[in-house]
Amino acid sequence: MAEEKFFLGRQPILDREQRLYGFELLFRSADSLHANVTDYLQASASVIFDALSSFGFREILGKHKGFINVNADVLMSEALELLPPEKVVIELLEHVPITDTVISRCHELREKGFSLALDDHIYEPVYEPLYHLVDVIKVDLFRTGMENLASEVETLRKWNTKLLAEKVETVEQYERCADLGFTYFQGYYFARPVVLTRTRVDVGRLAIVKLFNQLVAEVELGELEETFKQNPNLVLNLLRLVNSVAVGLKDRITSLRHAIMVLGYHQLRRWAMMALFANNAQGGGDNPLLVMAATRARLMELIISEQPAARLDRDYPDRAFMTGILSLADALLKVSMDEVLTPLNLDNDVREALLSRTGELGELLTLVEKIEKDDFENIASSFEQFQLSMERLAPVQMDACNWATQLGEVT
């Protein structure tokens, strides 16, 4: 069992300000595409710890919290205490029996600095001794039912515990839960495009689009410098990036021209697309759309890099990256995807992938979206198409998560 390998997925958890609060960490056996997501609970807590340690807590979570599901056996394991309490929320699955032993163990973990949560919860009197101990109660909207939500919240509110709405898939569901006083929200509602009839023209984003098209056209360095100089915020962000640990230069860069030359047009194109996501009031590392888009982009790039087509077309991995990074731009900008793409000078295969999920890039984007949601049903053919296995997916997924985490710290 100690040699078992895991694929680690993560699902974002947002706060009331729509900032990234943490991730629920989901384990899946790397030996089987069809293994159930909770199969890892058959392993000991020490194996879970080893898996998390090998991935690296900082790489997985950055500055955010990690919610980890536990059954009764894992809850009682001493190895659980090897996890860093300041980073981990221990989430008791709904079938954990409420016994004196379990309650005593929860007291003990609280004293050691761990936060506790109840998963997929509906009020039952037997849980009342735990309500005083847990920090978060997760309410599954599908299991509870929207029609029963208000009464459920009213019952749970008396224990003064924070509530997390789970499986929030629409903006309307989010708004209802927010009105009822939920503190945290888990689900992909924030990634769904909500197209407004008219939006204010964002001068900063127009400058980024202009810069991107200049980079694609590979205009002269002086022309590029002029565009930067007209937008001081872009200059500051560029210098911040090029001097960050993500770039890893030995000597500090202080001039605009030097920064452009060091990064090169290829990397600057990527940075320009990332800047679209960071160009709002919400910090990059706390922006769930930025984290998700960056993870998608890097994962698509890594998968395509190993395809035979990448050896014949050196730009193919870059186009895969652009497809991933732009796949959430409609949700960010609150306009249609067609409107997002119109001013951008993009290759046709990228456009087709984003508009209709067609072509190889479109098929890969669909696959990555399913991986993101831990939806591994009916994707065996896609795995075969891209020569993937769970064992191979695990390290590239963690590479993508790590890259997105680092990027969020400097955008």
Tab-separated table of C-alpha atoms in Angstrom:
chain	number	residue	atom	x	y	z
A	1	MET	CA	0.000	0.000	0.000
A	2	ALA	CA	2.894	2.367	0.753
A	3	GLU	CA	3.855	2.343	-2.920
A	4	GLU	CA	0.400	3.348	-4.141
A	5	LYS	CA	0.337	6.492	-6.276
A	6	PHE	CA	-2.390	9.106	-6.241
A	7	PHE	CA	-3.817	11.662	-8.599
A	8	LEU	CA	-4.650	14.753	-6.577
A	9	GLY	CA	-7.407	17.058	-7.734
A	10	ARG	CA	-8.529	20.274	-6.113
A	11	GLN	CA	-11.845	22.104	-6.199
A	12	PRO	CA	-11.985	25.811	-5.301
A	13	ILE	CA	-13.822	27.193	-2.274
A	14	LEU	CA	-14.709	30.900	-2.345
A	15	ASP	CA	-15.631	33.403	0.352
A	16	ARG	CA	-18.428	35.991	0.271
A	17	GLU	CA	-16.205	38.456	-1.602
A	18	GLN	CA	-15.624	35.822	-4.311
A	19	ARG	CA	-12.011	35.447	-3.291
A	20	LEU	CA	-10.326	32.083	-3.175
A	21	TYR	CA	-10.440	30.778	0.410
A	22	GLY	CA	-9.207	27.234	-0.116
A	23	PHE	CA	-9.500	23.956	-1.991
A	24	GLU	CA	-11.138	20.641	-1.305
A	25	LEU	CA	-8.427	18.092	-2.073
A	26	LEU	CA	-9.629	15.004	-3.922
A	27	PHE	CA	-7.579	11.824	-4.173
A	28	ARG	CA	-7.892	9.183	-6.838
A	29	SER	CA	-5.807	6.086	-7.372
A	30	ALA	CA	-3.321	6.558	-10.193
A	31	ASP	CA	-3.583	2.850	-10.976
A	32	SER	CA	-7.112	3.039	-12.342
A	33	LEU	CA	-9.061	5.565	-14.371
A	34	HIS	CA	-12.321	4.305	-12.895
A	35	ALA	CA	-11.336	4.194	-9.219
A	36	ASN	CA	-13.823	5.955	-6.992
A	37	VAL	CA	-12.637	9.271	-5.581
A	38	THR	CA	-13.071	7.977	-2.021
A	39	ASP	CA	-11.054	4.811	-2.611
A	40	TYR	CA	-8.048	6.521	-1.064
A	41	LEU	CA	-9.780	6.239	2.311
A	42	GLN	CA	-8.934	2.548	2.228
A	43	ALA	CA	-5.318	3.625	2.535
A	44	SER	CA	-3.849	4.626	5.856
A	45	ALA	CA	-3.517	8.253	6.878
A	46	SER	CA	0.252	7.841	6.618
A	47	VAL	CA	-0.090	7.110	2.888
A	48	ILE	CA	-2.231	10.229	2.482
A	49	PHE	CA	0.408	12.207	4.346
A	50	ASP	CA	3.167	10.789	2.149
A	51	ALA	CA	1.206	11.713	-0.978
A	52	LEU	CA	0.605	15.272	0.219
A	53	SER	CA	4.208	15.644	1.325
A	54	SER	CA	5.529	14.489	-2.037
A	55	PHE	CA	3.301	16.964	-3.854
A	56	GLY	CA	4.192	19.743	-1.402
A	57	PHE	CA	1.650	21.733	0.589
A	58	ARG	CA	2.884	25.062	-0.711
A	59	GLU	CA	2.709	23.855	-4.300
A	60	ILE	CA	-0.838	22.544	-3.853
A	61	LEU	CA	-2.355	25.269	-1.702
A	62	GLY	CA	-0.202	28.387	-1.836
A	63	LYS	CA	-1.501	30.560	1.009
A	64	HIS	CA	-4.923	28.901	1.072
A	65	LYS	CA	-6.573	26.184	3.175
A	66	GLY	CA	-6.922	22.548	2.146
A	67	PHE	CA	-10.073	20.577	3.039
A	68	ILE	CA	-9.282	16.859	3.366
A	69	ASN	CA	-12.012	14.201	3.637
A	70	VAL	CA	-11.549	11.617	6.380
A	71	ASN	CA	-13.480	8.546	7.433
A	72	ALA	CA	-13.464	7.159	10.981
A	73	ASP	CA	-10.252	5.159	10.502
A	74	VAL	CA	-8.279	8.081	9.113
A	75	LEU	CA	-9.709	10.394	11.785
A	76	MET	CA	-8.323	8.151	14.526
A	77	SER	CA	-4.901	7.715	12.912
A	78	GLU	CA	-1.947	9.419	14.594
A	79	ALA	CA	-0.479	10.103	11.157
A	80	LEU	CA	-3.194	12.716	10.649
A	81	GLU	CA	-1.330	14.876	13.143
A	82	LEU	CA	1.661	15.034	10.792
A	83	LEU	CA	-0.347	17.362	8.560
A	84	PRO	CA	0.216	21.104	9.153
A	85	PRO	CA	-2.794	22.258	11.229
A	86	GLU	CA	-2.618	25.823	9.967
A	87	LYS	CA	-3.121	24.615	6.374
A	88	VAL	CA	-5.622	21.785	6.821
A	89	VAL	CA	-9.352	21.581	7.481
A	90	ILE	CA	-10.283	18.024	8.472
A	91	GLU	CA	-13.594	17.213	6.819
A	92	LEU	CA	-15.596	14.400	8.445
A	93	LEU	CA	-17.532	12.426	5.869
A	94	GLU	CA	-21.248	12.039	6.478
A	95	HIS	CA	-21.039	8.343	7.372
A	96	VAL	CA	-18.564	8.825	10.261
A	97	PRO	CA	-20.401	7.442	13.338
A	98	ILE	CA	-20.889	9.967	16.130
A	99	THR	CA	-19.483	8.115	19.121
A	100	ASP	CA	-17.823	9.268	22.326
A	101	THR	CA	-14.503	8.209	20.811
A	102	VAL	CA	-15.041	10.339	17.694
A	103	ILE	CA	-16.123	13.349	19.770
A	104	SER	CA	-13.086	12.971	22.029
A	105	ARG	CA	-10.800	12.751	18.987
A	106	CYS	CA	-12.297	15.934	17.540
A	107	HIS	CA	-11.631	17.722	20.853
A	108	GLU	CA	-8.042	16.499	20.699
A	109	LEU	CA	-7.522	17.691	17.121
A	110	ARG	CA	-9.002	21.091	17.954
A	111	GLU	CA	-6.543	21.437	20.826
A	112	LYS	CA	-3.720	20.668	18.399
A	113	GLY	CA	-4.802	23.572	16.193
A	114	PHE	CA	-6.765	21.770	13.472
A	115	SER	CA	-9.952	23.167	11.970
A	116	LEU	CA	-12.866	20.758	11.508
A	117	ALA	CA	-15.737	20.556	9.038
A	118	LEU	CA	-18.776	18.335	8.519
A	119	ASP	CA	-19.257	17.164	4.943
A	120	ASP	CA	-22.551	16.924	3.042
A	121	HIS	CA	-24.510	17.696	6.173
A	122	ILE	CA	-28.183	17.709	7.106
A	123	TYR	CA	-29.123	18.461	10.709
A	124	GLU	CA	-29.622	15.524	13.053
A	125	PRO	CA	-29.741	15.769	16.873
A	126	VAL	CA	-26.988	13.151	17.198
A	127	TYR	CA	-24.508	15.666	15.709
A	128	GLU	CA	-25.159	18.363	18.314
A	129	PRO	CA	-22.040	17.524	20.395
A	130	LEU	CA	-19.959	18.153	17.244
A	131	TYR	CA	-21.613	21.436	16.315
A	132	HIS	CA	-19.691	23.106	19.151
A	133	LEU	CA	-16.402	21.761	17.774
A	134	VAL	CA	-16.569	22.208	14.012
A	135	ASP	CA	-15.608	25.429	12.249
A	136	VAL	CA	-17.521	24.770	9.034
A	137	ILE	CA	-20.672	22.842	8.132
A	138	LYS	CA	-20.960	21.967	4.437
A	139	VAL	CA	-24.497	21.899	3.058
A	140	ASP	CA	-24.980	20.044	-0.240
A	141	LEU	CA	-27.577	21.983	-2.244
A	142	PHE	CA	-28.663	18.935	-4.254
A	143	ARG	CA	-29.053	16.705	-1.222
A	144	THR	CA	-30.782	19.350	0.893
A	145	GLY	CA	-32.897	20.828	-1.899
A	146	MET	CA	-33.216	24.558	-2.522
A	147	GLU	CA	-36.781	24.450	-1.188
A	148	ASN	CA	-35.530	23.187	2.200
A	149	LEU	CA	-32.448	25.376	2.411
A	150	ALA	CA	-33.865	28.260	4.475
A	151	SER	CA	-35.231	26.003	7.220
A	152	GLU	CA	-31.980	23.987	7.311
A	153	VAL	CA	-29.942	27.171	7.699
A	154	GLU	CA	-32.263	28.441	10.423
A	155	THR	CA	-31.751	25.211	12.366
A	156	LEU	CA	-27.950	25.228	12.016
A	157	ARG	CA	-27.511	28.944	12.641
A	158	LYS	CA	-27.983	28.624	16.428
A	159	TRP	CA	-24.564	26.952	16.773
A	160	ASN	CA	-22.801	29.982	15.304
A	161	THR	CA	-20.796	27.813	12.904
A	162	LYS	CA	-19.801	28.994	9.442
A	163	LEU	CA	-21.796	27.433	6.628
A	164	LEU	CA	-20.386	26.338	3.279
A	165	ALA	CA	-22.734	25.832	0.334
A	166	GLU	CA	-21.612	22.852	-1.747
A	167	LYS	CA	-22.447	22.130	-5.416
A	168	VAL	CA	-23.316	25.735	-6.203
A	169	GLU	CA	-23.612	25.627	-9.983
A	170	THR	CA	-25.506	28.822	-10.896
A	171	VAL	CA	-25.218	32.480	-9.967
A	172	GLU	CA	-28.833	32.350	-8.775
A	173	GLN	CA	-27.976	29.568	-6.326
A	174	TYR	CA	-24.993	31.552	-5.081
A	175	GLU	CA	-27.102	34.675	-4.537
A	176	ARG	CA	-29.727	32.700	-2.624
A	177	CYS	CA	-27.086	31.122	-0.396
A	178	ALA	CA	-25.400	34.483	0.178
A	179	ASP	CA	-28.748	35.993	1.200
A	180	LEU	CA	-29.202	33.165	3.706
A	181	GLY	CA	-25.847	33.941	5.313
A	182	PHE	CA	-23.491	31.291	3.936
A	183	THR	CA	-19.823	32.208	4.392
A	184	TYR	CA	-18.195	29.909	1.820
A	185	PHE	CA	-19.211	28.541	-1.565
A	186	GLN	CA	-18.010	25.491	-3.507
A	187	GLY	CA	-19.019	24.794	-7.089
A	188	TYR	CA	-18.356	26.146	-10.541
A	189	TYR	CA	-20.959	28.921	-10.627
A	190	PHE	CA	-18.197	31.560	-10.737
A	191	ALA	CA	-16.843	30.124	-14.003
A	192	ARG	CA	-20.168	30.393	-15.834
A	193	PRO	CA	-20.330	33.386	-18.185
A	194	VAL	CA	-22.949	35.976	-17.278
A	195	VAL	CA	-23.208	38.218	-20.330
A	196	LEU	CA	-24.199	41.795	-19.545
A	197	THR	CA	-26.118	43.834	-22.108
A	198	ARG	CA	-23.595	46.649	-21.856
A	199	THR	CA	-20.307	46.810	-20.006
A	200	ARG	CA	-18.026	49.746	-19.322
A	201	VAL	CA	-15.026	49.850	-21.647
A	202	ASP	CA	-11.999	48.913	-19.564
A	203	VAL	CA	-9.081	50.986	-20.803
A	204	GLY	CA	-6.573	48.722	-19.070
A	205	ARG	CA	-7.894	45.637	-20.839
A	206	LEU	CA	-7.937	47.405	-24.200
A	207	ALA	CA	-4.246	48.169	-23.683
A	208	ILE	CA	-3.555	44.510	-22.934
A	209	VAL	CA	-5.388	43.402	-26.092
A	210	LYS	CA	-3.362	45.913	-28.139
A	211	LEU	CA	-0.158	44.657	-26.545
A	212	PHE	CA	-1.060	41.020	-27.232
A	213	ASN	CA	-1.687	41.687	-30.924
A	214	GLN	CA	1.606	43.574	-31.205
A	215	LEU	CA	3.406	40.613	-29.666
A	216	VAL	CA	1.753	38.195	-32.096
A	217	ALA	CA	2.779	40.448	-34.989
A	218	GLU	CA	6.290	40.711	-33.476
A	219	VAL	CA	6.477	44.479	-33.919
A	220	GLU	CA	9.729	46.353	-33.351
A	221	LEU	CA	10.977	46.635	-29.780
A	222	GLY	CA	10.589	50.424	-29.769
A	223	GLU	CA	6.898	50.189	-30.700
A	224	LEU	CA	6.357	47.673	-27.930
A	225	GLU	CA	8.118	49.918	-25.423
A	226	GLU	CA	5.851	52.805	-26.401
A	227	THR	CA	2.718	50.752	-25.683
A	228	PHE	CA	4.073	49.845	-22.268
A	229	LYS	CA	5.009	53.447	-21.476
A	230	GLN	CA	1.464	54.571	-22.214
A	231	ASN	CA	0.264	52.184	-19.490
A	232	PRO	CA	2.375	52.530	-16.309
A	233	ASN	CA	0.531	49.721	-14.522
A	234	LEU	CA	1.641	47.284	-17.217
A	235	VAL	CA	5.249	48.362	-16.706
A	236	LEU	CA	5.032	47.856	-12.940
A	237	ASN	CA	3.438	44.441	-13.317
A	238	LEU	CA	6.003	43.382	-15.918
A	239	LEU	CA	8.943	44.378	-13.715
A	240	ARG	CA	7.308	42.622	-10.779
A	241	LEU	CA	6.956	39.427	-12.803
A	242	VAL	CA	10.431	39.436	-14.301
A	243	ASN	CA	11.987	39.925	-10.849
A	244	SER	CA	9.865	37.234	-9.204
A	245	VAL	CA	10.844	33.729	-8.161
A	246	ALA	CA	8.647	32.462	-10.987
A	247	VAL	CA	11.243	33.691	-13.483
A	248	GLY	CA	14.273	32.904	-11.347
A	249	LEU	CA	16.802	35.435	-12.627
A	250	LYS	CA	20.001	36.044	-10.678
A	251	ASP	CA	20.288	39.762	-11.458
A	252	ARG	CA	17.509	42.244	-10.753
A	253	ILE	CA	15.883	43.828	-13.815
A	254	THR	CA	15.134	47.542	-13.539
A	255	SER	CA	14.608	48.775	-17.106
A	256	LEU	CA	11.625	48.168	-19.357
A	257	ARG	CA	13.726	47.307	-22.412
A	258	HIS	CA	15.806	44.804	-20.463
A	259	ALA	CA	12.657	43.153	-19.099
A	260	ILE	CA	11.183	42.780	-22.595
A	261	MET	CA	14.414	41.322	-23.940
A	262	VAL	CA	14.802	38.888	-21.035
A	263	LEU	CA	11.278	37.494	-21.271
A	264	GLY	CA	10.986	37.539	-25.048
A	265	TYR	CA	7.843	37.882	-27.151
A	266	HIS	CA	6.728	34.291	-26.566
A	267	GLN	CA	6.601	34.612	-22.766
A	268	LEU	CA	5.198	38.130	-22.983
A	269	ARG	CA	2.208	36.858	-24.983
A	270	ARG	CA	1.409	34.501	-22.138
A	271	TRP	CA	1.906	37.199	-19.565
A	272	ALA	CA	-0.452	39.518	-21.462
A	273	MET	CA	-3.236	36.929	-21.332
A	274	MET	CA	-2.637	36.387	-17.614
A	275	ALA	CA	-2.750	40.149	-17.105
A	276	LEU	CA	-6.328	40.138	-18.413
A	277	PHE	CA	-7.301	38.092	-15.365
A	278	ALA	CA	-5.211	40.075	-12.911
A	279	ASN	CA	-6.449	43.432	-14.236
A	280	ASN	CA	-9.196	43.874	-11.679
A	281	ALA	CA	-9.589	44.791	-8.025
A	282	GLN	CA	-9.201	41.209	-6.884
A	283	GLY	CA	-5.639	40.030	-6.297
A	284	GLY	CA	-4.317	37.343	-8.620
A	285	GLY	CA	-3.689	34.704	-5.968
A	286	ASP	CA	-7.215	35.156	-4.607
A	287	ASN	CA	-8.911	35.184	-8.011
A	288	PRO	CA	-10.431	31.728	-8.637
A	289	LEU	CA	-10.767	32.415	-12.361
A	290	LEU	CA	-7.064	33.226	-12.609
A	291	VAL	CA	-6.065	30.085	-10.711
A	292	MET	CA	-8.378	27.867	-12.760
A	293	ALA	CA	-7.409	29.396	-16.110
A	294	ALA	CA	-3.697	29.186	-15.328
A	295	THR	CA	-4.008	25.553	-14.252
A	296	ARG	CA	-5.982	24.671	-17.392
A	297	ALA	CA	-3.495	26.445	-19.630
A	298	ARG	CA	-0.424	24.802	-18.165
A	299	LEU	CA	-2.027	21.347	-18.084
A	300	MET	CA	-3.110	21.609	-21.732
A	301	GLU	CA	0.375	22.759	-22.707
A	302	LEU	CA	2.039	19.844	-20.924
A	303	ILE	CA	-0.309	17.256	-22.423
A	304	ILE	CA	0.079	18.619	-25.962
A	305	SER	CA	3.871	18.842	-25.564
A	306	GLU	CA	3.975	15.043	-25.413
A	307	GLN	CA	1.861	14.531	-28.530
A	308	PRO	CA	3.509	13.599	-31.859
A	309	ALA	CA	2.012	16.723	-33.469
A	310	ALA	CA	4.089	18.930	-31.156
A	311	ARG	CA	7.281	17.621	-32.745
A	312	LEU	CA	6.090	18.824	-36.144
A	313	ASP	CA	4.548	22.083	-34.946
A	314	ARG	CA	6.600	23.848	-32.276
A	315	ASP	CA	3.873	26.435	-31.669
A	316	TYR	CA	1.253	23.784	-30.882
A	317	PRO	CA	1.897	23.670	-27.099
A	318	ASP	CA	1.691	27.466	-27.010
A	319	ARG	CA	-1.681	27.393	-28.781
A	320	ALA	CA	-2.869	24.804	-26.264
A	321	PHE	CA	-1.785	27.164	-23.490
A	322	MET	CA	-3.653	30.086	-25.083
A	323	THR	CA	-6.772	27.945	-25.426
A	324	GLY	CA	-6.717	27.137	-21.732
A	325	ILE	CA	-5.997	30.656	-20.555
A	326	LEU	CA	-8.775	32.170	-22.673
A	327	SER	CA	-11.365	29.501	-21.883
A	328	LEU	CA	-12.671	31.494	-18.902
A	329	ALA	CA	-12.304	34.971	-20.389
A	330	ASP	CA	-16.034	35.265	-21.072
A	331	ALA	CA	-16.782	34.629	-17.393
A	332	LEU	CA	-14.181	37.201	-16.387
A	333	LEU	CA	-15.151	39.950	-18.812
A	334	LYS	CA	-18.899	39.231	-18.748
A	335	VAL	CA	-19.196	39.264	-22.525
A	336	SER	CA	-19.709	36.482	-25.051
A	337	MET	CA	-16.715	34.394	-26.079
A	338	ASP	CA	-17.128	35.651	-29.634
A	339	GLU	CA	-16.759	39.217	-28.373
A	340	VAL	CA	-13.691	38.235	-26.351
A	341	LEU	CA	-11.979	36.730	-29.386
A	342	THR	CA	-12.887	39.338	-32.017
A	343	PRO	CA	-10.029	41.783	-31.253
A	344	LEU	CA	-7.432	39.052	-30.661
A	345	ASN	CA	-5.149	37.791	-33.404
A	346	LEU	CA	-5.488	34.052	-32.729
A	347	ASP	CA	-5.035	30.905	-34.805
A	348	ASN	CA	-8.169	29.233	-36.147
A	349	ASP	CA	-7.722	26.041	-34.124
A	350	VAL	CA	-7.695	28.108	-30.918
A	351	ARG	CA	-10.848	29.977	-31.971
A	352	GLU	CA	-12.684	26.779	-32.893
A	353	ALA	CA	-11.718	25.165	-29.603
A	354	LEU	CA	-13.021	28.119	-27.601
A	355	LEU	CA	-16.199	28.737	-29.586
A	356	SER	CA	-17.375	25.189	-30.273
A	357	ARG	CA	-15.019	22.796	-28.423
A	358	THR	CA	-14.067	21.260	-31.786
A	359	GLY	CA	-10.732	20.123	-33.147
A	360	GLU	CA	-8.024	18.475	-31.082
A	361	LEU	CA	-7.600	21.533	-28.852
A	362	GLY	CA	-11.357	21.657	-28.269
A	363	GLU	CA	-11.404	17.978	-27.340
A	364	LEU	CA	-8.483	18.493	-24.979
A	365	LEU	CA	-10.195	21.499	-23.381
A	366	THR	CA	-13.299	19.383	-22.779
A	367	LEU	CA	-11.157	16.652	-21.230
A	368	VAL	CA	-9.357	19.111	-18.950
A	369	GLU	CA	-12.680	20.604	-17.827
A	370	LYS	CA	-13.854	17.118	-16.830
A	371	ILE	CA	-10.622	16.415	-14.968
A	372	GLU	CA	-11.042	19.739	-13.194
A	373	LYS	CA	-14.474	18.708	-11.895
A	374	ASP	CA	-13.294	15.198	-11.028
A	375	ASP	CA	-15.666	13.843	-13.674
A	376	PHE	CA	-13.876	10.729	-14.882
A	377	GLU	CA	-16.909	9.007	-16.355
A	378	ASN	CA	-16.826	8.240	-20.080
A	379	ILE	CA	-13.428	9.773	-20.807
A	380	ALA	CA	-11.453	6.593	-21.490
A	381	SER	CA	-11.422	7.317	-25.236
A	382	SER	CA	-10.038	10.813	-24.614
A	383	PHE	CA	-7.305	9.365	-22.425
A	384	GLU	CA	-6.413	6.999	-25.246
A	385	GLN	CA	-6.467	9.803	-27.829
A	386	PHE	CA	-3.951	11.856	-25.842
A	387	GLN	CA	-1.944	8.835	-24.673
A	388	LEU	CA	-2.790	9.549	-21.041
A	389	SER	CA	-3.065	7.368	-17.962
A	390	MET	CA	-3.919	8.303	-14.396
A	391	GLU	CA	-0.323	7.597	-13.442
A	392	ARG	CA	0.961	9.960	-16.132
A	393	LEU	CA	-1.694	12.577	-15.420
A	394	ALA	CA	-0.798	12.877	-11.728
A	395	PRO	CA	2.623	14.582	-12.127
A	396	VAL	CA	1.585	16.913	-14.954
A	397	GLN	CA	-1.525	17.944	-12.998
A	398	MET	CA	0.642	18.800	-10.001
A	399	ASP	CA	3.074	20.679	-12.244
A	400	ALA	CA	0.119	22.727	-13.508
A	401	CYS	CA	-1.181	23.398	-9.978
A	402	ASN	CA	2.271	24.427	-8.797
A	403	TRP	CA	2.769	26.746	-11.770
A	404	ALA	CA	-0.625	28.398	-11.228
A	405	THR	CA	0.055	28.826	-7.501
A	406	GLN	CA	3.391	30.530	-8.156
A	407	LEU	CA	1.867	32.740	-10.809
A	408	GLY	CA	-0.946	33.807	-8.483
A	409	GLU	CA	1.635	35.069	-6.005
A	410	VAL	CA	3.159	37.528	-8.477
A	411	THR	CA	0.162	38.731	-10.529
